[in-house]
GROMACS .gro file of N, CA, C and O in nm:
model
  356
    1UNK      N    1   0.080  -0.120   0.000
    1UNK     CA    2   0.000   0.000   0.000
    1UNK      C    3   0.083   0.125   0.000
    1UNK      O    4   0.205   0.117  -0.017
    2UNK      N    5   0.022   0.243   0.019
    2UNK     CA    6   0.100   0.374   0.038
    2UNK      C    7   0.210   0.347   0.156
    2UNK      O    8   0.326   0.374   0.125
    3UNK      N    9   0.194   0.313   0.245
    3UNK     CA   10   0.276   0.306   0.322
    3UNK      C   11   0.429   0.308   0.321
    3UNK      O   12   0.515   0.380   0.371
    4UNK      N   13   0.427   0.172   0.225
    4UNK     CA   14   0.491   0.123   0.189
    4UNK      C   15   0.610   0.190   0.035
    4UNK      O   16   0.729   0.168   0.009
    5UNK      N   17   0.533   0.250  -0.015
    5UNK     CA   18   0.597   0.402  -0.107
    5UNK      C   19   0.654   0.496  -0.049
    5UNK      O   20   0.734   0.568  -0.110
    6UNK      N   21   0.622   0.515   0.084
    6UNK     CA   22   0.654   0.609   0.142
    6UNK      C   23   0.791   0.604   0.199
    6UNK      O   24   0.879   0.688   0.180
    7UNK      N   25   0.801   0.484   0.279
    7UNK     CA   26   0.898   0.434   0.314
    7UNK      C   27   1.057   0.424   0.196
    7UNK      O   28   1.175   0.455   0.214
    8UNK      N   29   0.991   0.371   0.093
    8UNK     CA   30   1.074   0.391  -0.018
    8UNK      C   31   1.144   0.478  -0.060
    8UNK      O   32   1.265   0.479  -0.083
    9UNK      N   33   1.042   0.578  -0.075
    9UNK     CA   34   1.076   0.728  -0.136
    9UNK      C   35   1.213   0.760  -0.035
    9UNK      O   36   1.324   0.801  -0.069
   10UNK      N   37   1.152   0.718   0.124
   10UNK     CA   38   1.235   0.780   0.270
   10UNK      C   39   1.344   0.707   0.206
   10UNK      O   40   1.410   0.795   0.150
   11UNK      N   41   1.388   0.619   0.188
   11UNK     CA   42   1.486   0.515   0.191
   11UNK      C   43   1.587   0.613   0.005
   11UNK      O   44   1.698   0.662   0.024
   12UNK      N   45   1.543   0.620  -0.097
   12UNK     CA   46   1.588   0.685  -0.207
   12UNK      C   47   1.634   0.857  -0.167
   12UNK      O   48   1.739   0.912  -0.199
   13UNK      N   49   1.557   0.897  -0.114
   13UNK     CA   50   1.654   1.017  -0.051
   13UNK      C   51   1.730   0.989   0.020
   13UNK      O   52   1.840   1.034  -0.011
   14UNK      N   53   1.725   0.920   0.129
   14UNK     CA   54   1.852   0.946   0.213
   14UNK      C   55   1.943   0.881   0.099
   14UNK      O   56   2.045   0.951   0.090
   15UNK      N   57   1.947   0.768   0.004
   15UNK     CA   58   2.042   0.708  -0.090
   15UNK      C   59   2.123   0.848  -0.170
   15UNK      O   60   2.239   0.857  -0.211
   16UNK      N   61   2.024   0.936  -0.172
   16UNK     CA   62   2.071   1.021  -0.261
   16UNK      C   63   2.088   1.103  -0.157
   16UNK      O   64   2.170   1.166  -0.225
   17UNK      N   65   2.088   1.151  -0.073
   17UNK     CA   66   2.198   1.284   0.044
   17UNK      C   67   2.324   1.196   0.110
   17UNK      O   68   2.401   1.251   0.189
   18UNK      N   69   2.344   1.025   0.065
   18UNK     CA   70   2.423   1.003   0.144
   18UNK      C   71   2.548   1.042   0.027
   18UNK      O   72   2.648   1.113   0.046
   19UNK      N   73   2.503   0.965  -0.108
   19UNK     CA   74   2.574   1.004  -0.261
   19UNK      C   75   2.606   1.132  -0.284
   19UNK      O   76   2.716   1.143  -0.336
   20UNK      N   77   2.545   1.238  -0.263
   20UNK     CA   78   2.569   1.387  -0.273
   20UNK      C   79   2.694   1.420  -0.154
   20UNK      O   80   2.799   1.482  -0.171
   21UNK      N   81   2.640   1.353  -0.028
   21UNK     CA   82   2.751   1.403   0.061
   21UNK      C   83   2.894   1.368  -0.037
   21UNK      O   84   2.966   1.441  -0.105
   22UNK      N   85   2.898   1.203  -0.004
   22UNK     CA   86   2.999   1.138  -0.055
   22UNK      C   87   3.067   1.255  -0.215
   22UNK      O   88   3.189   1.272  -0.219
   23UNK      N   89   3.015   1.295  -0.281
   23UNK     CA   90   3.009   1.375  -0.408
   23UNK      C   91   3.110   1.512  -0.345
   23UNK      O   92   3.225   1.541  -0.377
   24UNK      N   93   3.034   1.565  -0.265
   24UNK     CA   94   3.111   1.737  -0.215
   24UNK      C   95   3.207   1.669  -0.096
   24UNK      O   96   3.258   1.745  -0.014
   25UNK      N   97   3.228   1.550  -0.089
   25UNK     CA   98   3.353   1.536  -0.009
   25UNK      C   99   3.498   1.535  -0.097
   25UNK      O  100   3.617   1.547  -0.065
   26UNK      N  101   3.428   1.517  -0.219
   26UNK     CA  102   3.540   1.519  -0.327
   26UNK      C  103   3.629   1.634  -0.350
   26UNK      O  104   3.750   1.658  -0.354
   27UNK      N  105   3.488   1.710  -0.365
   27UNK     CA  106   3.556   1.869  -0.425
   27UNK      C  107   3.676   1.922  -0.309
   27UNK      O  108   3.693   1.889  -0.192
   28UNK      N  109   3.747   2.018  -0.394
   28UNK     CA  110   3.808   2.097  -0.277
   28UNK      C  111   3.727   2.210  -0.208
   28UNK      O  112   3.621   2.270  -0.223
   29UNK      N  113   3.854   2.207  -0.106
   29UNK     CA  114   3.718   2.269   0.027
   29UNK      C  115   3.653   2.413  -0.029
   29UNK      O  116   3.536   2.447  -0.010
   30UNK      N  117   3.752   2.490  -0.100
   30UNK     CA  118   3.683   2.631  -0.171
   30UNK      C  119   3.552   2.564  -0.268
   30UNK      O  120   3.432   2.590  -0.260
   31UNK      N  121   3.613   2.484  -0.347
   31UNK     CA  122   3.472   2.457  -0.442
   31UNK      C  123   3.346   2.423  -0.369
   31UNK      O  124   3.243   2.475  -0.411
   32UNK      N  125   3.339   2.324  -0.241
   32UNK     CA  126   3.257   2.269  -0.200
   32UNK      C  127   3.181   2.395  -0.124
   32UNK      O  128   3.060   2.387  -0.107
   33UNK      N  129   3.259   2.522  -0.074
   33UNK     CA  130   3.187   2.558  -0.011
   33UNK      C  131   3.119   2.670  -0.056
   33UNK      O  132   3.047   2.741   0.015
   34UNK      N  133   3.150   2.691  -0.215
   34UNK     CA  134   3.117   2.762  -0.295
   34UNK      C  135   2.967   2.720  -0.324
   34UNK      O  136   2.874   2.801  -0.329
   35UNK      N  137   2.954   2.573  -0.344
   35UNK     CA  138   2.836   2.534  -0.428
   35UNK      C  139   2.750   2.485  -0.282
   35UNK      O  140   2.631   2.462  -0.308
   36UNK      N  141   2.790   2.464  -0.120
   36UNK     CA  142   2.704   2.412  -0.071
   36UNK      C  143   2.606   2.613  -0.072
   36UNK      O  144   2.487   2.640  -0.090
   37UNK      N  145   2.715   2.700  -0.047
   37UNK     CA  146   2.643   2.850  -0.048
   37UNK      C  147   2.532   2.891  -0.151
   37UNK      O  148   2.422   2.944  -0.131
   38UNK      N  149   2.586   2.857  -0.254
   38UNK     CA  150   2.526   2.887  -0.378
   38UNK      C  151   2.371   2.751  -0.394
   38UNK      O  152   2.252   2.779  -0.380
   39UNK      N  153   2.403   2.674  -0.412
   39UNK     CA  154   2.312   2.591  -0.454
   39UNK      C  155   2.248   2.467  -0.365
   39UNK      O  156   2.149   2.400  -0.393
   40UNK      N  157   2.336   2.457  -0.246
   40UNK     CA  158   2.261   2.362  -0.137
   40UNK      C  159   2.148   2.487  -0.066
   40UNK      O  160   2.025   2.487  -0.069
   41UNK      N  161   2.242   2.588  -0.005
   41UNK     CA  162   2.193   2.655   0.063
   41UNK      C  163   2.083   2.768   0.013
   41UNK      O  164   2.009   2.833   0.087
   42UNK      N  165   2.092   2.775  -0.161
   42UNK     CA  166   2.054   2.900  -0.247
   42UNK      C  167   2.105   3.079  -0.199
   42UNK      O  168   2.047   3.180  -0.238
   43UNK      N  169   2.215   3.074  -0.115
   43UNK     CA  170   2.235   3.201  -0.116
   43UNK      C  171   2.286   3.261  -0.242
   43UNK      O  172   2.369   3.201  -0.310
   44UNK      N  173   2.221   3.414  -0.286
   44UNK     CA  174   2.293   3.480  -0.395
   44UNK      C  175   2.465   3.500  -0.414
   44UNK      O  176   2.540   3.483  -0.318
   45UNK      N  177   2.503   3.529  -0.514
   45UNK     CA  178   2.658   3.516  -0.557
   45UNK      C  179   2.693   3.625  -0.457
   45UNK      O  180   2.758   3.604  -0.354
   46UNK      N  181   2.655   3.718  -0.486
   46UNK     CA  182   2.701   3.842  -0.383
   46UNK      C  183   2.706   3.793  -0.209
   46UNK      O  184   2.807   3.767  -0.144
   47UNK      N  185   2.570   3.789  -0.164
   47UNK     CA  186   2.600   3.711  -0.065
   47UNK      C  187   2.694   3.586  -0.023
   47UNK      O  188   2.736   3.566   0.091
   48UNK      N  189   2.714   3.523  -0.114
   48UNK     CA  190   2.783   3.435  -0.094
   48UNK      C  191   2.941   3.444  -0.081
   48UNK      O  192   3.010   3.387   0.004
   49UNK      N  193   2.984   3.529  -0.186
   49UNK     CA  194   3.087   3.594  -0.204
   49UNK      C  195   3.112   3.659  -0.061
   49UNK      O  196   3.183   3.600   0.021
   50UNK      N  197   3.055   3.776  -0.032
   50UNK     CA  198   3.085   3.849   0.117
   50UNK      C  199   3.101   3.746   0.204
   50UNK      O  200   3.210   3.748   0.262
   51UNK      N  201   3.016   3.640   0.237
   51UNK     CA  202   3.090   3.539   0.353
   51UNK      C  203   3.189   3.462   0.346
   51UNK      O  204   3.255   3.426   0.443
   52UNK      N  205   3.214   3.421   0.204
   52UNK     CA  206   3.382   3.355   0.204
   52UNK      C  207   3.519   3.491   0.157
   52UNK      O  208   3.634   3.469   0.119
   53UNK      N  209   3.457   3.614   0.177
   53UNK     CA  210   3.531   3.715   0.214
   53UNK      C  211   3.607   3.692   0.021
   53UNK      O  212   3.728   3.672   0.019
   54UNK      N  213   3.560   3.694  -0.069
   54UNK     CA  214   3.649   3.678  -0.231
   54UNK      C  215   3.540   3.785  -0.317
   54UNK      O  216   3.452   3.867  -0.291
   55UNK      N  217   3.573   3.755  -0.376
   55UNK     CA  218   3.450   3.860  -0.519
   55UNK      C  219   3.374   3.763  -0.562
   55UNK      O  220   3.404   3.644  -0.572
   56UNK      N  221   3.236   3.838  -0.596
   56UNK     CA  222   3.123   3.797  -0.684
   56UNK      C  223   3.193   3.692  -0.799
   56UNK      O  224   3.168   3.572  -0.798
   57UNK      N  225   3.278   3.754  -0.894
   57UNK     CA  226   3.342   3.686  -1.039
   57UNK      C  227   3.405   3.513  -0.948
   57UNK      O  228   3.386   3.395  -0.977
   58UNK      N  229   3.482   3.581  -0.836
   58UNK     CA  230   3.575   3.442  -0.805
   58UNK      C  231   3.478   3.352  -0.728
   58UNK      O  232   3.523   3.239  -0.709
   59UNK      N  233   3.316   3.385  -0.662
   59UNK     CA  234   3.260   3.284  -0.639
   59UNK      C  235   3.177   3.233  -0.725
   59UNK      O  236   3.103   3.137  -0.704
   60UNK      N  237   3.188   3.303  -0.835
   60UNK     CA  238   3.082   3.275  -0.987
   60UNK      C  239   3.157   3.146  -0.972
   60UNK      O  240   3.123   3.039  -0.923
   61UNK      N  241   3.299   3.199  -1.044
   61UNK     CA  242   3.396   3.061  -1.101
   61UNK      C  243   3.390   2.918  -1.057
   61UNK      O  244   3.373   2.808  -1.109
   62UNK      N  245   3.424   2.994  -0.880
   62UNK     CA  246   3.401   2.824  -0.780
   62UNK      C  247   3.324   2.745  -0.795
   62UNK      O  248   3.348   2.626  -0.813
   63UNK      N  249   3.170   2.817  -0.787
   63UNK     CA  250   3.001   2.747  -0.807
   63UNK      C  251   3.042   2.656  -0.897
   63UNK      O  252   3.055   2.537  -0.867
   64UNK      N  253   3.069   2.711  -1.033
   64UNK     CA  254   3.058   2.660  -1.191
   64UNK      C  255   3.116   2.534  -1.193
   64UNK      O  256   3.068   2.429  -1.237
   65UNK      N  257   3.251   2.559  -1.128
   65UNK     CA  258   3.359   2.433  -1.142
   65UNK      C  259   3.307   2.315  -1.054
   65UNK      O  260   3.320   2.195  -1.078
   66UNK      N  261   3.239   2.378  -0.936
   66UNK     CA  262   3.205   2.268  -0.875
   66UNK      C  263   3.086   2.199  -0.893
   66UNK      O  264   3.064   2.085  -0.855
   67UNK      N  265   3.015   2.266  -0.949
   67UNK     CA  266   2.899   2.220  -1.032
   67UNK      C  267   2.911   2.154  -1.133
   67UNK      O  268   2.817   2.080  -1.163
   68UNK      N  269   3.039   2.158  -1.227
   68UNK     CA  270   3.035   2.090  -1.326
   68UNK      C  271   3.106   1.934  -1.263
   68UNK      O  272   3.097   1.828  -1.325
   69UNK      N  273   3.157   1.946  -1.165
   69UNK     CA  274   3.253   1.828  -1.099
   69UNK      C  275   3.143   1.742  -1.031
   69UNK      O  276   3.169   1.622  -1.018
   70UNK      N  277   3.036   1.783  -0.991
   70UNK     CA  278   2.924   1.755  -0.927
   70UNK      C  279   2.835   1.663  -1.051
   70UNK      O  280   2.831   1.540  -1.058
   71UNK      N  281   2.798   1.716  -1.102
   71UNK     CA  282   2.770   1.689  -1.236
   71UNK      C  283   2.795   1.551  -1.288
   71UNK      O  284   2.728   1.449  -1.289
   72UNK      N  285   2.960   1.595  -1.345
   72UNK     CA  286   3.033   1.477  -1.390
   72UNK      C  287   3.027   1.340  -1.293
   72UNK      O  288   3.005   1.225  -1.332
   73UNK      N  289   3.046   1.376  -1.182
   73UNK     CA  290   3.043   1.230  -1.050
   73UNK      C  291   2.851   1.201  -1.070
   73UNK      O  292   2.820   1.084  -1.094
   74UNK      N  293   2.790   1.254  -1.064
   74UNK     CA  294   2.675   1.216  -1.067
   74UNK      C  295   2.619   1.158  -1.198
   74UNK      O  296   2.521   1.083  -1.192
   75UNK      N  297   2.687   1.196  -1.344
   75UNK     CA  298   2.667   1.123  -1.446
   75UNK      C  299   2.759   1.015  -1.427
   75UNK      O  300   2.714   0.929  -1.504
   76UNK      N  301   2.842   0.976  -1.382
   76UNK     CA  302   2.964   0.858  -1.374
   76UNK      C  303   2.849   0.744  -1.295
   76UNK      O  304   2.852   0.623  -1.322
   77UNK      N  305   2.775   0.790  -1.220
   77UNK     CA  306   2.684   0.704  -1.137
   77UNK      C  307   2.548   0.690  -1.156
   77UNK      O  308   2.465   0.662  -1.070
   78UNK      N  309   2.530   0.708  -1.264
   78UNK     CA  310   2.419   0.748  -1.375
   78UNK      C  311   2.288   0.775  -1.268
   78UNK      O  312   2.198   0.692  -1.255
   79UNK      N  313   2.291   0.871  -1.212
   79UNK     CA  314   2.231   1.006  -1.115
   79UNK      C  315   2.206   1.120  -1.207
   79UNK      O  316   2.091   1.165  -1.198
   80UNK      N  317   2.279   1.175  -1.289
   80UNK     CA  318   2.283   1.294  -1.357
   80UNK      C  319   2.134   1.345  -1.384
   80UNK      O  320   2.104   1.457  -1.342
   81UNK      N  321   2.030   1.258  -1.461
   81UNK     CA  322   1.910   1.282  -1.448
   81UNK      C  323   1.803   1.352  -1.380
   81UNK      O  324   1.723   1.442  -1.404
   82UNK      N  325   1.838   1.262  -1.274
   82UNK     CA  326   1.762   1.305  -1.117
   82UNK      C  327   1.801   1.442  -1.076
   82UNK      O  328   1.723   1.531  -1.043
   83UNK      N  329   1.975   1.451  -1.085
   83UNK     CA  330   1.991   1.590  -1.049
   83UNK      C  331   1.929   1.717  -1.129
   83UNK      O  332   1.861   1.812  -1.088
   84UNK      N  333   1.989   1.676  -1.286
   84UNK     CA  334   1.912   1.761  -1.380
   84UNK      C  335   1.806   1.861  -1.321
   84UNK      O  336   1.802   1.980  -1.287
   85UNK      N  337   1.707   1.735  -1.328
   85UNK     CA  338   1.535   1.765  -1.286
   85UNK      C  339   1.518   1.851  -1.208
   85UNK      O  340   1.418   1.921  -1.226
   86UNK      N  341   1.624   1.888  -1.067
   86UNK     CA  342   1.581   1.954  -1.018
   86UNK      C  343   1.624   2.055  -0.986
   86UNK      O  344   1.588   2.118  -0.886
   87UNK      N  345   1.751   2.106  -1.107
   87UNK     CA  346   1.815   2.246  -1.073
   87UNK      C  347   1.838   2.257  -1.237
   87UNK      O  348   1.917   2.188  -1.302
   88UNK      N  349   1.737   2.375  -1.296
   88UNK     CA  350   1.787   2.394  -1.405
   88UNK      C  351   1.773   2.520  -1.422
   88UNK      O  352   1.681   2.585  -1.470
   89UNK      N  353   1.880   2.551  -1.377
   89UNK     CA  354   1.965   2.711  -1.364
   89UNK      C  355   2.070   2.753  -1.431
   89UNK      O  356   2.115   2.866  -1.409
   0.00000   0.00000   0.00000
C-alpha cells in the first residue's frame, strides 16, 4: 500500500543525500563551499561571495567548477538525471 511508497521514497533520498555528501567530499574545500552556499543553501553570488570574504566573479567561477565536478560524478553514477530535474539554472 502507500505506506509502503513512502517508506521507499524515505529510503531513495537518504540514498541520494548520502551520494551527494559522498560527491562534495570530493571537491576541494573552496569549491565545495562555494556550491554548498550557492546551490545547497541557495544564497545569492554576492552574498555568498561576502561570507567567504572573495568577489562575486571568483565565487561565480568556484560554483561553476564545482557544479560541473558535481555533475560529472553524478553522471559517472548514472544520477545525472535526477539531479538535472531539479536544478535547471
Amino acid at each position: 500500500g502507500d505506506g509502503g511508497e513512502v517508506l521507499h521514497e524515505d529510503y531513495l533520498n537518504a540514498q541520494r543525500s548520502k551520494v551527494l555528501y559522498a560527491v562534495l567530499d570530493e571537491l576541494a574545500p573552496q569549491l565545495r563551499e562555494a556550491f554548498v552556499l550557492r546551490d545547497v543553501m541557495g544564497h545569492s553570488t554576492k552574498d555568498a561571495a561576502a561570507e567567504l570574504g572573495i568577489s562575486a566573479g571568483n565565487l561565480a567561477v568556484r560554483a561553476h567548477r564545482a557544479r560541473r565536478k558535481v555533475e560529472a560524478r553524478l553522471e559517472a553514477l548514472g544520477w545525472l538525471d535526477d539531479y538535472k530535474r531539479g536544478s535547471d539554472d
